[in-house]
mmCIF file of C-alpha atoms and ligand atoms in Angstrom:
data_model
loop_
_atom_site.group_PDB
_atom_site.id
_atom_site.type_symbol
_atom_site.label_atom_id
_atom_site.label_comp_id
_atom_site.label_asym_id
_atom_site.label_seq_id
_atom_site.Cartn_x
_atom_site.Cartn_y
_atom_site.Cartn_z
ATOM 1 C CA MET A 1 -29.810 -7.811 -5.543
ATOM 2 C CA ALA A 2 -32.550 -7.414 -8.116
ATOM 3 C CA GLU A 3 -32.419 -6.258 -11.671
ATOM 4 C CA VAL A 4 -34.547 -3.304 -12.609
ATOM 5 C CA SER A 5 -37.470 -3.771 -14.900
ATOM 6 C CA THR A 6 -39.763 -1.045 -16.134
ATOM 7 C CA SER A 7 -42.764 -3.007 -14.868
ATOM 8 C CA GLU A 8 -41.601 -2.237 -11.327
ATOM 9 C CA THR A 9 -41.987 1.495 -11.735
ATOM 10 C CA PRO A 10 -45.628 1.619 -10.496
ATOM 11 C CA GLN A 11 -44.570 -0.372 -7.421
ATOM 12 C CA LEU A 12 -41.787 2.099 -6.763
ATOM 13 C CA LEU A 13 -44.275 4.947 -7.010
ATOM 14 C CA ARG A 14 -46.571 3.152 -4.604
ATOM 15 C CA ALA A 15 -43.659 2.673 -2.207
ATOM 16 C CA ALA A 16 -42.793 6.360 -2.434
ATOM 17 C CA LYS A 17 -46.448 7.347 -1.880
ATOM 18 C CA SER A 18 -46.796 5.103 1.124
ATOM 19 C CA THR A 19 -43.977 7.054 2.772
ATOM 20 C CA VAL A 20 -46.206 10.125 2.897
ATOM 21 C CA SER A 21 -49.429 8.381 3.908
ATOM 22 C CA ALA A 22 -50.516 7.716 7.488
ATOM 23 C CA GLN A 23 -49.677 4.009 7.083
ATOM 24 C CA PRO A 24 -46.441 3.022 8.856
ATOM 25 C CA LEU A 25 -43.661 2.245 6.391
ATOM 26 C CA ILE A 26 -42.803 -0.994 8.192
ATOM 27 C CA GLU A 27 -45.515 -2.945 9.971
ATOM 28 C CA VAL A 28 -44.920 -6.200 11.793
ATOM 29 C CA CYS A 29 -47.880 -7.984 13.356
ATOM 30 C CA GLU A 30 -47.689 -11.163 15.471
ATOM 31 C CA LEU A 31 -44.621 -12.175 13.461
ATOM 32 C CA THR A 32 -43.357 -15.664 14.285
ATOM 33 C CA LYS A 33 -40.493 -17.755 12.931
ATOM 34 C CA GLU A 34 -39.794 -21.318 13.936
ATOM 35 C CA PHE A 35 -36.739 -23.264 12.845
ATOM 36 C CA SER A 36 -36.833 -27.005 12.767
ATOM 37 C CA ARG A 37 -33.783 -29.233 12.829
ATOM 38 C CA PRO A 38 -33.064 -32.926 13.508
ATOM 39 C CA ASP A 39 -33.123 -33.600 17.245
ATOM 40 C CA VAL A 40 -29.782 -35.312 17.770
ATOM 41 C CA ARG A 41 -29.379 -36.638 21.308
ATOM 42 C CA PRO A 42 -26.139 -38.124 22.603
ATOM 43 C CA GLY A 43 -26.080 -41.876 22.117
ATOM 44 C CA ARG A 44 -24.394 -44.630 20.201
ATOM 45 C CA PHE A 45 -26.586 -44.647 17.138
ATOM 46 C CA ILE A 46 -27.327 -40.956 16.879
ATOM 47 C CA GLY A 47 -27.349 -40.805 13.099
ATOM 48 C CA THR A 48 -29.426 -43.935 12.633
ATOM 49 C CA ARG A 49 -31.990 -43.007 15.258
ATOM 50 C CA SER A 50 -32.618 -39.495 13.968
ATOM 51 C CA LEU A 51 -32.781 -40.867 10.458
ATOM 52 C CA PHE A 52 -35.487 -43.365 11.336
ATOM 53 C CA THR A 53 -37.503 -41.494 13.928
ATOM 54 C CA ARG A 54 -37.195 -38.160 12.115
ATOM 55 C CA ALA A 55 -37.415 -36.433 15.508
ATOM 56 C CA ARG A 56 -37.239 -32.682 15.004
ATOM 57 C CA LYS A 57 -36.434 -29.923 17.448
ATOM 58 C CA ILE A 58 -38.360 -26.692 16.980
ATOM 59 C CA THR A 59 -36.777 -23.361 17.920
ATOM 60 C CA ARG A 60 -39.150 -20.427 18.060
ATOM 61 C CA ALA A 61 -36.686 -17.675 17.166
ATOM 62 C CA VAL A 62 -39.321 -14.933 16.818
ATOM 63 C CA ASP A 63 -42.498 -15.219 18.857
ATOM 64 C CA ARG A 64 -45.553 -13.100 17.963
ATOM 65 C CA VAL A 65 -43.622 -9.857 17.659
ATOM 66 C CA SER A 66 -45.465 -6.671 16.630
ATOM 67 C CA PHE A 67 -44.059 -3.195 15.995
ATOM 68 C CA GLN A 68 -44.334 -0.314 13.582
ATOM 69 C CA ILE A 69 -41.792 2.032 12.057
ATOM 70 C CA ASP A 70 -42.709 5.277 10.323
ATOM 71 C CA ALA A 71 -40.996 6.739 7.280
ATOM 72 C CA GLY A 72 -37.912 8.750 8.222
ATOM 73 C CA GLU A 73 -37.348 7.102 11.609
ATOM 74 C CA LEU A 74 -34.008 5.736 12.819
ATOM 75 C CA VAL A 75 -34.942 2.951 15.201
ATOM 76 C CA GLY A 76 -32.632 0.825 17.343
ATOM 77 C CA PHE A 77 -33.481 -2.889 17.264
ATOM 78 C CA LEU A 78 -31.986 -4.352 20.412
ATOM 79 C CA GLY A 79 -31.778 -7.597 22.333
ATOM 80 C CA PRO A 80 -29.242 -10.040 23.788
ATOM 81 C CA ASN A 81 -27.497 -12.760 21.733
ATOM 82 C CA GLY A 82 -29.982 -15.173 20.211
ATOM 83 C CA ALA A 83 -32.954 -12.844 20.864
ATOM 84 C CA GLY A 84 -34.189 -13.130 17.280
ATOM 85 C CA LYS A 85 -32.993 -9.804 15.847
ATOM 86 C CA SER A 86 -31.240 -11.101 12.721
ATOM 87 C CA THR A 87 -34.109 -13.517 12.072
ATOM 88 C CA THR A 88 -36.565 -10.589 12.168
ATOM 89 C CA ILE A 89 -34.368 -8.478 9.871
ATOM 90 C CA LYS A 90 -34.167 -11.417 7.451
ATOM 91 C CA MET A 91 -37.975 -11.594 7.387
ATOM 92 C CA LEU A 92 -38.112 -7.841 6.742
ATOM 93 C CA THR A 93 -35.709 -8.228 3.824
ATOM 94 C CA GLY A 94 -37.646 -11.212 2.425
ATOM 95 C CA ILE A 95 -34.722 -13.654 2.841
ATOM 96 C CA LEU A 96 -36.781 -15.711 5.315
ATOM 97 C CA VAL A 97 -40.449 -16.661 5.126
ATOM 98 C CA PRO A 98 -42.326 -16.231 8.442
ATOM 99 C CA THR A 99 -43.997 -19.239 10.060
ATOM 100 C CA SER A 100 -46.983 -16.984 10.823
ATOM 101 C CA GLY A 101 -47.879 -13.344 11.241
ATOM 102 C CA ILE A 102 -47.768 -10.390 8.931
ATOM 103 C CA VAL A 103 -44.896 -8.261 7.745
ATOM 104 C CA THR A 104 -45.506 -5.334 5.421
ATOM 105 C CA VAL A 105 -42.743 -3.092 4.116
ATOM 106 C CA ALA A 106 -43.747 -0.111 1.961
ATOM 107 C CA GLY A 107 -47.025 -1.858 1.183
ATOM 108 C CA ARG A 108 -45.422 -5.178 0.183
ATOM 109 C CA THR A 109 -45.005 -8.565 1.780
ATOM 110 C CA PRO A 110 -41.217 -8.902 1.421
ATOM 111 C CA TRP A 111 -40.967 -12.673 0.939
ATOM 112 C CA ARG A 112 -43.781 -12.697 -1.645
ATOM 113 C CA ASP A 113 -42.193 -9.919 -3.681
ATOM 114 C CA ARG A 114 -38.473 -10.165 -3.060
ATOM 115 C CA ARG A 115 -37.592 -8.388 -6.279
ATOM 116 C CA GLY A 116 -39.811 -5.381 -5.637
ATOM 117 C CA ASN A 117 -38.740 -5.297 -2.003
ATOM 118 C CA ALA A 118 -35.049 -5.335 -2.982
ATOM 119 C CA ARG A 119 -35.524 -2.015 -4.823
ATOM 120 C CA THR A 120 -36.911 -0.420 -1.669
ATOM 121 C CA ILE A 121 -34.308 -1.628 0.812
ATOM 122 C CA GLY A 122 -30.598 -1.670 1.418
ATOM 123 C CA ALA A 123 -29.127 -4.101 3.948
ATOM 124 C CA VAL A 124 -25.777 -4.460 5.662
ATOM 125 C CA PHE A 125 -25.029 -7.568 7.694
ATOM 126 C CA GLY A 126 -21.947 -6.752 9.740
ATOM 127 C CA GLN A 127 -20.965 -10.395 10.055
ATOM 128 C CA ARG A 128 -21.006 -11.073 6.299
ATOM 129 C CA SER A 129 -20.096 -8.937 3.321
ATOM 130 C CA GLN A 130 -22.398 -8.673 0.336
ATOM 131 C CA LEU A 131 -19.622 -7.407 -1.903
ATOM 132 C CA TRP A 132 -17.804 -9.320 -4.641
ATOM 133 C CA TYR A 133 -14.823 -10.733 -2.803
ATOM 134 C CA ASP A 134 -12.258 -10.808 -5.614
ATOM 135 C CA LEU A 135 -13.155 -7.497 -7.214
ATOM 136 C CA PRO A 136 -11.949 -4.051 -6.282
ATOM 137 C CA LEU A 137 -14.593 -2.073 -4.426
ATOM 138 C CA ARG A 138 -15.052 0.248 -7.415
ATOM 139 C CA ASN A 139 -16.039 -2.701 -9.653
ATOM 140 C CA SER A 140 -18.558 -3.914 -7.066
ATOM 141 C CA PHE A 141 -20.138 -0.458 -7.126
ATOM 142 C CA GLU A 142 -20.221 -0.496 -10.933
ATOM 143 C CA ILE A 143 -22.026 -3.851 -10.925
ATOM 144 C CA ILE A 144 -24.635 -2.376 -8.579
ATOM 145 C CA ARG A 145 -24.902 0.696 -10.834
ATOM 146 C CA ASP A 146 -25.672 -1.587 -13.792
ATOM 147 C CA LEU A 147 -28.004 -3.933 -11.864
ATOM 148 C CA TYR A 148 -30.077 -0.997 -10.697
ATOM 149 C CA ALA A 149 -29.796 0.824 -14.047
ATOM 150 C CA MET A 150 -28.532 3.968 -12.368
ATOM 151 C CA ARG A 151 -28.012 6.998 -14.572
ATOM 152 C CA PRO A 152 -24.240 7.648 -14.868
ATOM 153 C CA GLU A 153 -24.423 11.202 -13.524
ATOM 154 C CA ILE A 154 -26.490 10.104 -10.503
ATOM 155 C CA TYR A 155 -24.086 7.232 -9.857
ATOM 156 C CA ARG A 156 -21.091 9.591 -10.035
ATOM 157 C CA ARG A 157 -22.720 12.131 -7.743
ATOM 158 C CA ARG A 158 -23.755 9.611 -5.105
ATOM 159 C CA LEU A 159 -20.435 7.788 -5.163
ATOM 160 C CA GLY A 160 -18.642 11.135 -4.914
ATOM 161 C CA GLU A 161 -20.723 12.154 -1.865
ATOM 162 C CA PHE A 162 -20.254 8.793 -0.157
ATOM 163 C CA SER A 163 -16.508 8.686 -0.925
ATOM 164 C CA GLU A 164 -16.132 11.993 0.826
ATOM 165 C CA LEU A 165 -18.285 11.034 3.804
ATOM 166 C CA LEU A 166 -16.511 7.706 4.318
ATOM 167 C CA ASP A 167 -12.988 8.464 2.967
ATOM 168 C CA LEU A 168 -13.173 5.722 0.341
ATOM 169 C CA ASP A 169 -10.485 7.142 -1.949
ATOM 170 C CA ASP A 170 -7.599 5.355 -0.215
ATOM 171 C CA PHE A 171 -8.999 1.883 -0.825
ATOM 172 C CA ILE A 172 -11.658 2.042 -3.546
ATOM 173 C CA ASP A 173 -9.350 0.236 -5.996
ATOM 174 C CA THR A 174 -8.396 -2.521 -3.538
ATOM 175 C CA PRO A 175 -9.978 -5.985 -3.887
ATOM 176 C CA VAL A 176 -12.573 -6.549 -1.184
ATOM 177 C CA ARG A 177 -10.722 -9.589 0.182
ATOM 178 C CA SER A 178 -7.736 -7.344 1.064
ATOM 179 C CA LEU A 179 -9.748 -4.689 2.899
ATOM 180 C CA SER A 180 -9.654 -4.235 6.654
ATOM 181 C CA LEU A 181 -12.923 -4.874 8.494
ATOM 182 C CA GLY A 182 -13.627 -1.147 8.870
ATOM 183 C CA GLN A 183 -12.902 -0.459 5.188
ATOM 184 C CA ARG A 184 -15.055 -3.394 4.090
ATOM 185 C CA MET A 185 -17.935 -2.212 6.260
ATOM 186 C CA ARG A 186 -17.739 1.243 4.702
ATOM 187 C CA GLY A 187 -17.799 -0.420 1.270
ATOM 188 C CA ASP A 188 -20.843 -2.483 2.260
ATOM 189 C CA LEU A 189 -22.677 0.644 3.442
ATOM 190 C CA VAL A 190 -22.042 2.434 0.165
ATOM 191 C CA ALA A 191 -23.139 -0.632 -1.827
ATOM 192 C CA ALA A 192 -26.393 -0.723 0.181
ATOM 193 C CA MET A 193 -27.130 2.979 -0.300
ATOM 194 C CA LEU A 194 -25.911 3.689 -3.865
ATOM 195 C CA TYR A 195 -29.315 3.161 -5.517
ATOM 196 C CA ALA A 196 -30.960 5.362 -2.848
ATOM 197 C CA PRO A 197 -33.347 2.847 -1.268
ATOM 198 C CA PRO A 198 -35.790 4.559 1.125
ATOM 199 C CA ILE A 199 -35.153 1.895 3.793
ATOM 200 C CA LEU A 200 -31.841 0.652 5.231
ATOM 201 C CA TYR A 201 -31.421 -2.337 7.537
ATOM 202 C CA LEU A 202 -28.160 -2.411 9.471
ATOM 203 C CA ASP A 203 -27.429 -5.620 11.376
ATOM 204 C CA GLU A 204 -24.452 -4.855 13.623
ATOM 205 C CA PRO A 205 -22.643 -2.466 11.295
ATOM 206 C CA THR A 206 -20.062 -1.473 13.922
ATOM 207 C CA VAL A 207 -19.188 -4.912 15.314
ATOM 208 C CA GLY A 208 -15.428 -5.335 15.745
ATOM 209 C CA LEU A 209 -14.579 -1.811 14.598
ATOM 210 C CA ASP A 210 -12.223 0.644 16.299
ATOM 211 C CA VAL A 211 -13.552 3.938 17.676
ATOM 212 C CA VAL A 212 -12.558 5.953 14.598
ATOM 213 C CA ALA A 213 -14.271 3.572 12.151
ATOM 214 C CA LYS A 214 -17.345 3.415 14.420
ATOM 215 C CA GLY A 215 -17.455 7.209 14.435
ATOM 216 C CA LYS A 216 -17.343 7.357 10.615
ATOM 217 C CA ILE A 217 -20.138 4.826 10.286
ATOM 218 C CA ARG A 218 -22.291 6.641 12.834
ATOM 219 C CA GLU A 219 -21.776 9.949 11.017
ATOM 220 C CA PHE A 220 -22.789 8.352 7.747
ATOM 221 C CA VAL A 221 -25.891 6.740 9.242
ATOM 222 C CA ALA A 222 -26.974 9.982 10.928
ATOM 223 C CA GLU A 223 -26.402 11.936 7.719
ATOM 224 C CA ILE A 224 -28.378 9.693 5.368
ATOM 225 C CA ASN A 225 -31.232 9.630 7.876
ATOM 226 C CA ALA A 226 -31.266 13.398 8.370
ATOM 227 C CA ASP A 227 -30.438 14.571 4.835
ATOM 228 C CA GLN A 228 -31.988 11.905 2.658
ATOM 229 C CA GLY A 229 -34.806 10.884 4.985
ATOM 230 C CA THR A 230 -33.769 7.216 4.796
ATOM 231 C CA THR A 231 -35.690 5.068 7.271
ATOM 232 C CA ILE A 232 -33.144 3.032 9.219
ATOM 233 C CA VAL A 233 -33.469 -0.049 11.425
ATOM 234 C CA LEU A 234 -30.243 -0.469 13.364
ATOM 235 C CA THR A 235 -29.343 -3.644 15.218
ATOM 236 C CA THR A 236 -26.409 -3.247 17.547
ATOM 237 C CA HIS A 237 -24.961 -4.343 20.870
ATOM 238 C CA ASP A 238 -23.153 -1.032 21.157
ATOM 239 C CA MET A 239 -25.142 1.264 23.447
ATOM 240 C CA ASP A 240 -23.084 4.241 22.252
ATOM 241 C CA ASP A 241 -24.500 3.641 18.762
ATOM 242 C CA VAL A 242 -27.982 3.683 20.252
ATOM 243 C CA GLU A 243 -27.444 6.776 22.439
ATOM 244 C CA ARG A 244 -25.973 8.726 19.565
ATOM 245 C CA LEU A 245 -28.359 7.694 16.834
ATOM 246 C CA CYS A 246 -31.746 6.444 18.013
ATOM 247 C CA ARG A 247 -34.691 8.252 19.527
ATOM 248 C CA ARG A 248 -36.902 5.166 19.489
ATOM 249 C CA VAL A 249 -36.050 1.511 20.157
ATOM 250 C CA VAL A 250 -37.627 -1.909 19.735
ATOM 251 C CA ILE A 251 -36.264 -4.439 22.233
ATOM 252 C CA ILE A 252 -36.765 -8.198 22.047
ATOM 253 C CA ASP A 253 -35.586 -11.145 24.133
ATOM 254 C CA HIS A 254 -36.177 -14.862 23.581
ATOM 255 C CA GLY A 255 -38.057 -13.891 20.429
ATOM 256 C CA ARG A 256 -40.600 -11.771 22.342
ATOM 257 C CA LEU A 257 -41.165 -8.049 22.304
ATOM 258 C CA LEU A 258 -40.007 -6.417 25.541
ATOM 259 C CA TYR A 259 -40.315 -2.755 24.682
ATOM 260 C CA GLU A 260 -41.218 -0.472 21.819
ATOM 261 C CA GLY A 261 -40.973 3.257 22.346
ATOM 262 C CA GLU A 262 -38.837 6.282 23.057
ATOM 263 C CA LEU A 263 -35.430 5.727 24.582
ATOM 264 C CA GLU A 264 -36.009 8.578 27.029
ATOM 265 C CA THR A 265 -39.270 7.013 28.238
ATOM 266 C CA LEU A 266 -37.467 3.727 28.808
ATOM 267 C CA LYS A 267 -34.802 5.484 30.834
ATOM 268 C CA ALA A 268 -37.396 7.393 32.838
ATOM 269 C CA GLN A 269 -39.047 4.076 33.666
ATOM 270 C CA TYR A 270 -35.911 2.300 34.854
ATOM 271 C CA VAL A 271 -33.586 5.020 36.087
ATOM 272 C CA THR A 272 -34.363 5.442 39.768
ATOM 273 C CA HIS A 273 -31.145 7.211 40.849
ATOM 274 C CA ARG A 274 -28.795 9.790 39.406
ATOM 275 C CA GLU A 275 -25.213 10.611 40.307
ATOM 276 C CA VAL A 276 -23.286 13.881 40.599
ATOM 277 C CA VAL A 277 -19.515 14.274 40.622
ATOM 278 C CA VAL A 278 -18.057 17.382 42.293
ATOM 279 C CA HIS A 279 -14.471 18.625 42.160
ATOM 280 C CA CYS A 280 -12.922 21.075 44.598
ATOM 281 C CA THR A 281 -9.421 22.378 45.297
ATOM 282 C CA ASP A 282 -9.773 24.453 48.502
ATOM 283 C CA VAL A 283 -11.409 21.797 50.627
ATOM 284 C CA ASP A 284 -10.807 18.099 51.227
ATOM 285 C CA ALA A 285 -13.563 16.409 49.131
ATOM 286 C CA THR A 286 -13.773 13.528 51.623
ATOM 287 C CA THR A 287 -15.500 15.966 54.037
ATOM 288 C CA ILE A 288 -18.382 16.630 51.617
ATOM 289 C CA THR A 289 -21.861 15.493 52.681
ATOM 290 C CA SER A 290 -25.400 16.377 51.632
ATOM 291 C CA PRO A 291 -28.817 15.890 53.235
ATOM 292 C CA HIS A 292 -30.195 15.152 49.755
ATOM 293 C CA ALA A 293 -27.659 12.645 48.470
ATOM 294 C CA GLU A 294 -25.497 9.777 49.602
ATOM 295 C CA VAL A 295 -21.712 9.875 49.096
ATOM 296 C CA ILE A 296 -20.597 6.787 47.179
ATOM 297 C CA SER A 297 -16.906 7.574 46.809
ATOM 298 C CA ALA A 298 -14.544 10.418 47.599
ATOM 299 C CA ASP A 299 -10.870 11.357 47.568
ATOM 300 C CA THR A 300 -9.193 14.662 48.434
ATOM 301 C CA VAL A 301 -10.217 16.438 45.205
ATOM 302 C CA LYS A 302 -13.378 14.715 44.038
ATOM 303 C CA ALA A 303 -16.606 13.219 45.475
ATOM 304 C CA ARG A 304 -19.339 11.182 43.855
ATOM 305 C CA LEU A 305 -22.861 11.362 45.260
ATOM 306 C CA ARG A 306 -26.054 9.506 44.438
ATOM 307 C CA PHE A 307 -29.652 10.568 44.930
ATOM 308 C CA ALA A 308 -33.073 8.968 44.399
ATOM 309 C CA LEU A 309 -35.181 10.709 41.779
ATOM 310 C CA THR A 310 -38.310 10.064 43.831
ATOM 311 C CA ALA A 311 -36.833 11.938 46.805
ATOM 312 C CA THR A 312 -35.168 14.930 45.192
ATOM 313 C CA ALA A 313 -34.147 16.557 41.921
ATOM 314 C CA ALA A 314 -30.731 17.419 40.511
ATOM 315 C CA PRO A 315 -31.073 21.246 40.902
ATOM 316 C CA LYS A 316 -31.740 20.853 44.617
ATOM 317 C CA VAL A 317 -28.634 18.703 45.132
ATOM 318 C CA ILE A 318 -26.516 21.060 43.026
ATOM 319 C CA HIS A 319 -27.757 24.113 44.909
ATOM 320 C CA ASP A 320 -27.062 22.496 48.262
ATOM 321 C CA LEU A 321 -23.513 21.478 47.303
ATOM 322 C CA THR A 322 -22.489 24.684 45.515
ATOM 323 C CA SER A 323 -23.833 26.899 48.338
ATOM 324 C CA ARG A 324 -21.886 25.058 51.041
ATOM 325 C CA TYR A 325 -18.599 24.078 49.357
ATOM 326 C CA PRO A 326 -16.068 25.867 47.087
ATOM 327 C CA ILE A 327 -16.815 23.635 44.119
ATOM 328 C CA THR A 328 -14.702 24.083 40.961
ATOM 329 C CA ASP A 329 -16.516 21.620 38.716
ATOM 330 C CA LEU A 330 -19.755 19.646 38.882
ATOM 331 C CA SER A 331 -21.365 17.163 36.524
ATOM 332 C CA VAL A 332 -24.602 15.189 36.650
ATOM 333 C CA LEU A 333 -23.913 11.791 35.092
ATOM 334 C CA GLU A 334 -26.152 10.546 32.325
ATOM 335 C CA PRO A 335 -27.896 7.274 33.197
ATOM 336 C CA ASP A 336 -26.037 4.319 31.760
ATOM 337 C CA LEU A 337 -28.105 2.738 28.993
ATOM 338 C CA GLU A 338 -26.359 -0.609 29.493
ATOM 339 C CA ASP A 339 -27.714 -0.660 33.071
ATOM 340 C CA VAL A 340 -31.215 0.284 31.919
ATOM 341 C CA ILE A 341 -31.301 -2.483 29.321
ATOM 342 C CA ARG A 342 -29.823 -5.044 31.728
ATOM 343 C CA HIS A 343 -32.484 -4.074 34.276
ATOM 344 C CA LEU A 344 -35.199 -4.548 31.630
ATOM 345 C CA TYR A 345 -33.903 -8.000 30.600
ATOM 346 C CA THR A 346 -33.644 -9.302 34.132
ATOM 347 C CA GLU A 347 -37.004 -7.903 35.228
ATOM 348 C CA ARG A 348 -38.835 -9.353 32.221
ATOM 349 C CA SER A 349 -37.079 -12.714 32.348
ATOM 350 C CA ARG A 350 -38.153 -13.009 36.021
ATOM 351 C CA SER A 351 -41.754 -12.227 35.114
ATOM 352 C CA THR A 352 -42.003 -14.796 32.293
HETATM 353 N N1 ATP B 401 -31.149 -21.099 10.292
HETATM 354 C C1 ATP B 401 -31.392 -21.394 11.572
HETATM 355 N N2 ATP B 401 -31.704 -22.671 11.945
HETATM 356 C C2 ATP B 401 -31.977 -22.964 13.231
HETATM 357 N N3 ATP B 401 -31.973 -22.074 14.229
HETATM 358 C C3 ATP B 401 -31.656 -20.797 13.920
HETATM 359 C C4 ATP B 401 -31.348 -20.375 12.586
HETATM 360 N N4 ATP B 401 -31.085 -19.043 12.584
HETATM 361 C C5 ATP B 401 -31.226 -18.640 13.871
HETATM 362 N N5 ATP B 401 -31.564 -19.682 14.657
HETATM 363 C C6 ATP B 401 -31.828 -19.614 16.108
HETATM 364 O O1 ATP B 401 -32.793 -18.610 16.328
HETATM 365 C C7 ATP B 401 -32.502 -17.859 17.506
HETATM 366 C C8 ATP B 401 -32.394 -16.397 17.164
HETATM 367 O O2 ATP B 401 -31.222 -16.182 16.369
HETATM 368 P P1 ATP B 401 -30.842 -14.761 15.762
HETATM 369 O O3 ATP B 401 -29.656 -14.955 14.900
HETATM 370 O O4 ATP B 401 -32.046 -14.158 15.143
HETATM 371 O O5 ATP B 401 -30.457 -13.947 17.068
HETATM 372 P P2 ATP B 401 -29.829 -12.482 17.221
HETATM 373 O O6 ATP B 401 -30.761 -11.711 18.106
HETATM 374 O O7 ATP B 401 -29.527 -11.913 15.890
HETATM 375 O O8 ATP B 401 -28.501 -12.776 18.049
HETATM 376 P P3 ATP B 401 -27.041 -12.099 17.966
HETATM 377 O O9 ATP B 401 -27.115 -10.880 18.844
HETATM 378 O O10 ATP B 401 -26.168 -13.121 18.574
HETATM 379 O O11 ATP B 401 -26.735 -11.795 16.531
HETATM 380 C C9 ATP B 401 -31.241 -18.476 18.080
HETATM 381 O O12 ATP B 401 -31.621 -19.401 19.062
HETATM 382 C C10 ATP B 401 -30.604 -19.179 16.893
HETATM 383 O O13 ATP B 401 -29.835 -20.272 17.305
HETATM 384 MG MG1 MG B 402 -27.778 -11.334 14.922
#
């Protein structure tokens, strides 16, 4: 985390101005990151050979990825394990230097101006805390207050708001090392947002959390995006996080961009069928049929039917069923995002 110096004020103003200009707040163009490590092959003299030959193995973790994020967006950054998500986030935060390509965040190149960039961003890495391990949470927040030269009344107000949103009171005086994972994650989120950065990177903020803690974190994320206009890039494997929070997604696999766009457009592209579930009490549901849909399962009280979106539409199926059977309840199931994403991964990996 960077100290504040008065010389950074013009940069901060520039960052704030860029949020209202037509320029995207985050712009990534042909971004590439290669890692190189000694190529150790099994053998008797592994150490000696790699030492003398200096053979290196290159991993291209991010491969010519381009995307843009506008101020105020909450974008899901998705991809399977090892896709290159954390590596990209680290380049956006300035922790890693790209091998090639351009990354611009609020008008800056993060790795060239880490200090300036640090004032503009907050980051939470779910796998690793950025808090002071031996100090109570409150002291960690006070260090951040001093590092970022926050005015006391602003600090108190923001901490008060966040404490209420995330129920910090029960554990704010507990050393970080004694916190549960969910409590620690809430502490990390507050630490990242205390100094009101306009951009927040969240790398798996809900990993390993129970449903209640996940819910709290989601509420917080939605609130700071809606109320404070914070631009958020959210990396997660939890499709519920994505469904609840993100309108737009960037998806990568094997370091390459697979999709950038609206979640609904992605679904429309890959969802070919929909399902309806009907309940009835006065008729045996196993007798239900429809010319517009295929029955996939049924028992005496409930039937599940599936129809192709190219052949018919939900209202037609519903009308047919409700006009012919004494139906007590009917629901059209939302397409499963997990299925959509799986479909996308397998289709693209076959085509490359
Ligand atoms: N410091 C490093 N040195 C060498 N290889 C690395 C390094 N960091 C990441 N990699 C490799 O780069 C690739 C992308 O890793 P990355 O951590 O960005 O994936 P990810 O999408 O965040 O995956 P996950 O969902 O598992 O967190 C992987 O093959 C990984 O092994
Ligand atoms: Mg990762």
